[in-house]
Short mmCIF file of C-alpha atoms in Angstrom, two decimals:
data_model
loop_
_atom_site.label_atom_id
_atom_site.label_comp_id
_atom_site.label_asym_id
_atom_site.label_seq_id
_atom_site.Cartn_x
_atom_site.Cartn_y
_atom_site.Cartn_z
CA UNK P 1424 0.00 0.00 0.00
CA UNK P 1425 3.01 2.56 0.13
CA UNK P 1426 2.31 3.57 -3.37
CA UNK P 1427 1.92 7.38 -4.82
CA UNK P 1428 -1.93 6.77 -4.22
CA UNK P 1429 -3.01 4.85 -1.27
CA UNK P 1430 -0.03 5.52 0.80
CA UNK P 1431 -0.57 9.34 0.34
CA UNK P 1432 -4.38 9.04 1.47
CA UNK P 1433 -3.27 6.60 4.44
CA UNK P 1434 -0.80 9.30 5.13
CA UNK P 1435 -3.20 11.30 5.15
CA UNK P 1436 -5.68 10.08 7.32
CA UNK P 1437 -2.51 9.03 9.82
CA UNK P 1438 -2.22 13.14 9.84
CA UNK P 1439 -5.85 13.97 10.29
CA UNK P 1440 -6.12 11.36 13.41
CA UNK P 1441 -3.36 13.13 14.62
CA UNK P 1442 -4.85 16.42 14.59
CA UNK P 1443 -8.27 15.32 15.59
CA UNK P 1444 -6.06 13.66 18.96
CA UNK P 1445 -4.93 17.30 19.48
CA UNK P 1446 -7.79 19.08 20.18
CA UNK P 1447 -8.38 20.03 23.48
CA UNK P 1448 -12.15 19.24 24.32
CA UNK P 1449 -12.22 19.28 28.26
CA UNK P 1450 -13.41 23.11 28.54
CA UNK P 1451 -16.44 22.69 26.41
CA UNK P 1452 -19.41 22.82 29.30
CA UNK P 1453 -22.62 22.80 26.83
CA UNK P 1454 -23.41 22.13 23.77
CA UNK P 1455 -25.45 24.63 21.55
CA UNK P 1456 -28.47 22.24 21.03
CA UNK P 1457 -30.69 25.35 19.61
CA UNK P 1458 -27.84 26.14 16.87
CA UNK P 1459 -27.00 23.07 16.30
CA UNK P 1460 -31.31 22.17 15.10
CA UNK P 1461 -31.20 25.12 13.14
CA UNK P 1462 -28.10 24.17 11.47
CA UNK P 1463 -29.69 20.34 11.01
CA UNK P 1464 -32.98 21.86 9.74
CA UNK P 1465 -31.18 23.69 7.30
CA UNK P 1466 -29.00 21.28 5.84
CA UNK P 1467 -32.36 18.79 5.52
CA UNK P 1468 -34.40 21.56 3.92
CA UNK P 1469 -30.76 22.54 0.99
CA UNK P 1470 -30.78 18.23 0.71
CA UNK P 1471 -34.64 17.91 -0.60
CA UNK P 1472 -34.30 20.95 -2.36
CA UNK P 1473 -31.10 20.45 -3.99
CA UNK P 1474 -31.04 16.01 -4.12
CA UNK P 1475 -33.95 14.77 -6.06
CA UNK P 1476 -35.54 12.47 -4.22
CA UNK P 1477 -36.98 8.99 -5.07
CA UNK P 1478 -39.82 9.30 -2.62
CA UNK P 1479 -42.79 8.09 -4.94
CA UNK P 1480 -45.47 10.44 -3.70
CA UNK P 1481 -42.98 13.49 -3.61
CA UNK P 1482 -42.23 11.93 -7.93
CA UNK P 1483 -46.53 12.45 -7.92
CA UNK P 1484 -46.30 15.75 -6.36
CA UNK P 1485 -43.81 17.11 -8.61
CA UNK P 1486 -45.14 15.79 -11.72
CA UNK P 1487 -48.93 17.00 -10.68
CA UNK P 1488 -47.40 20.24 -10.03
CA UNK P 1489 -45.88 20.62 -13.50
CA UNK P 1490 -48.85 19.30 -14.95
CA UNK P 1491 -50.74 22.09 -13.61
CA UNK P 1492 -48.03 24.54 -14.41
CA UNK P 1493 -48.10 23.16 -18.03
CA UNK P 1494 -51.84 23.47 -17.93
CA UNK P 1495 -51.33 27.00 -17.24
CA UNK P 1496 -49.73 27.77 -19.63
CA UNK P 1497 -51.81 26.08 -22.35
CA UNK P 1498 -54.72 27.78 -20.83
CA UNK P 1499 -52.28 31.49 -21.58
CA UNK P 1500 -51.49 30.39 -24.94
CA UNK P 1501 -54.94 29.52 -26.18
CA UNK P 1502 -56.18 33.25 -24.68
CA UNK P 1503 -53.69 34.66 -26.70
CA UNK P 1504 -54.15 32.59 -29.68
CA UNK P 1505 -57.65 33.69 -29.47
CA UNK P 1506 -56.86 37.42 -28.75
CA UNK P 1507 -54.51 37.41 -32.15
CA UNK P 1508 -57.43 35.39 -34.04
CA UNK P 1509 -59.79 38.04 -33.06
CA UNK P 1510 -57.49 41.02 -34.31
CA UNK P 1511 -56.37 39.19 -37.53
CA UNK P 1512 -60.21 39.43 -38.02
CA UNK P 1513 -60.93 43.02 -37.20
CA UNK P 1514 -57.61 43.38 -39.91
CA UNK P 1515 -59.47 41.27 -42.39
CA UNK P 1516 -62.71 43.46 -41.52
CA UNK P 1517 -60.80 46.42 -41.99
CA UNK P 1518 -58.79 45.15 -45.38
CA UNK P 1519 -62.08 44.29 -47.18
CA UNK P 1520 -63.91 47.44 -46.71
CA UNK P 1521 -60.18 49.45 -47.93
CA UNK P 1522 -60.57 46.99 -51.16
CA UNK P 1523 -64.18 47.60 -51.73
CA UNK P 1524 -63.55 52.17 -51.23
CA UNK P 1525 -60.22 51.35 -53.39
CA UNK P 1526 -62.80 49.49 -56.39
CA UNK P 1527 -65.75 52.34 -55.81
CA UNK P 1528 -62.52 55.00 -56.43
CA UNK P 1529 -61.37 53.21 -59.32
CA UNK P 1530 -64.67 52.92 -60.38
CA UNK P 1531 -65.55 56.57 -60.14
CA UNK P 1532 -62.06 57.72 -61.52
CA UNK P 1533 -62.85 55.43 -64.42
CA UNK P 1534 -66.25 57.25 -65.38
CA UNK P 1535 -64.66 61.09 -64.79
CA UNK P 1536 -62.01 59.71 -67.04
CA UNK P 1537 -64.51 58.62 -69.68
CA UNK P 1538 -66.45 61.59 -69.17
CA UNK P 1539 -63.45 63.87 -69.62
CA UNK P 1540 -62.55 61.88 -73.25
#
């Protein structure tokens, strides 16, 4: 084992035993329980929020919850789908009563031109 790999870890845990044998632990009277919870409650809350977890019912939770958010914004989409469909109309509205001035002013330019000849 007194290789360039596992006899540098071995080493190194040798060292860290060491180290953790040097600290002088006698004049610590209480422990902060209060912190300590806190701390614990913390680091559970980061874990589910940052691990994804294999919990079947949290898998349901999740997936219902995108569902709905998908849902959402299906729901968004087809309200503005139908506000566009209703302005492309009002355009189309608007378009076909600019055609039929444009034909009753090339209509009346055509008879002043033939009245003119």
């Amino acid at each position: 084992c007194d290789d360039n790999c596992t006899g540098v870890l071995l080493n190194s845990l040798d060292d860290l035993n060491e180290g953790i044998l040097s600290v002088n632990l006698t004049g610590i009277d209480h422990v902060p329980y209060g912190i300590l919870t806190e701390l614990e409650n913390a680091t559970q809350h980061l874990k589910s929020s940052v691990v994804p977890r294999e919990d079947p019912t949290y898998l349901l939770d999740t997936a219902k919850e995108n569902l709905l958010n998908l849902s959402g914004g299906i729901d968004y989409l087809h309200e503005e789908t139908t506000r566009f469909l209703k302005k492309a109309q009002q355009l189309d509205t608007m378009t076909q009563k600019t055609r039929n001035r444009s034909q009753e002013l090339t209509g009346f330019i055509d008879t002043v031109h033939s009245t003119i000849k």
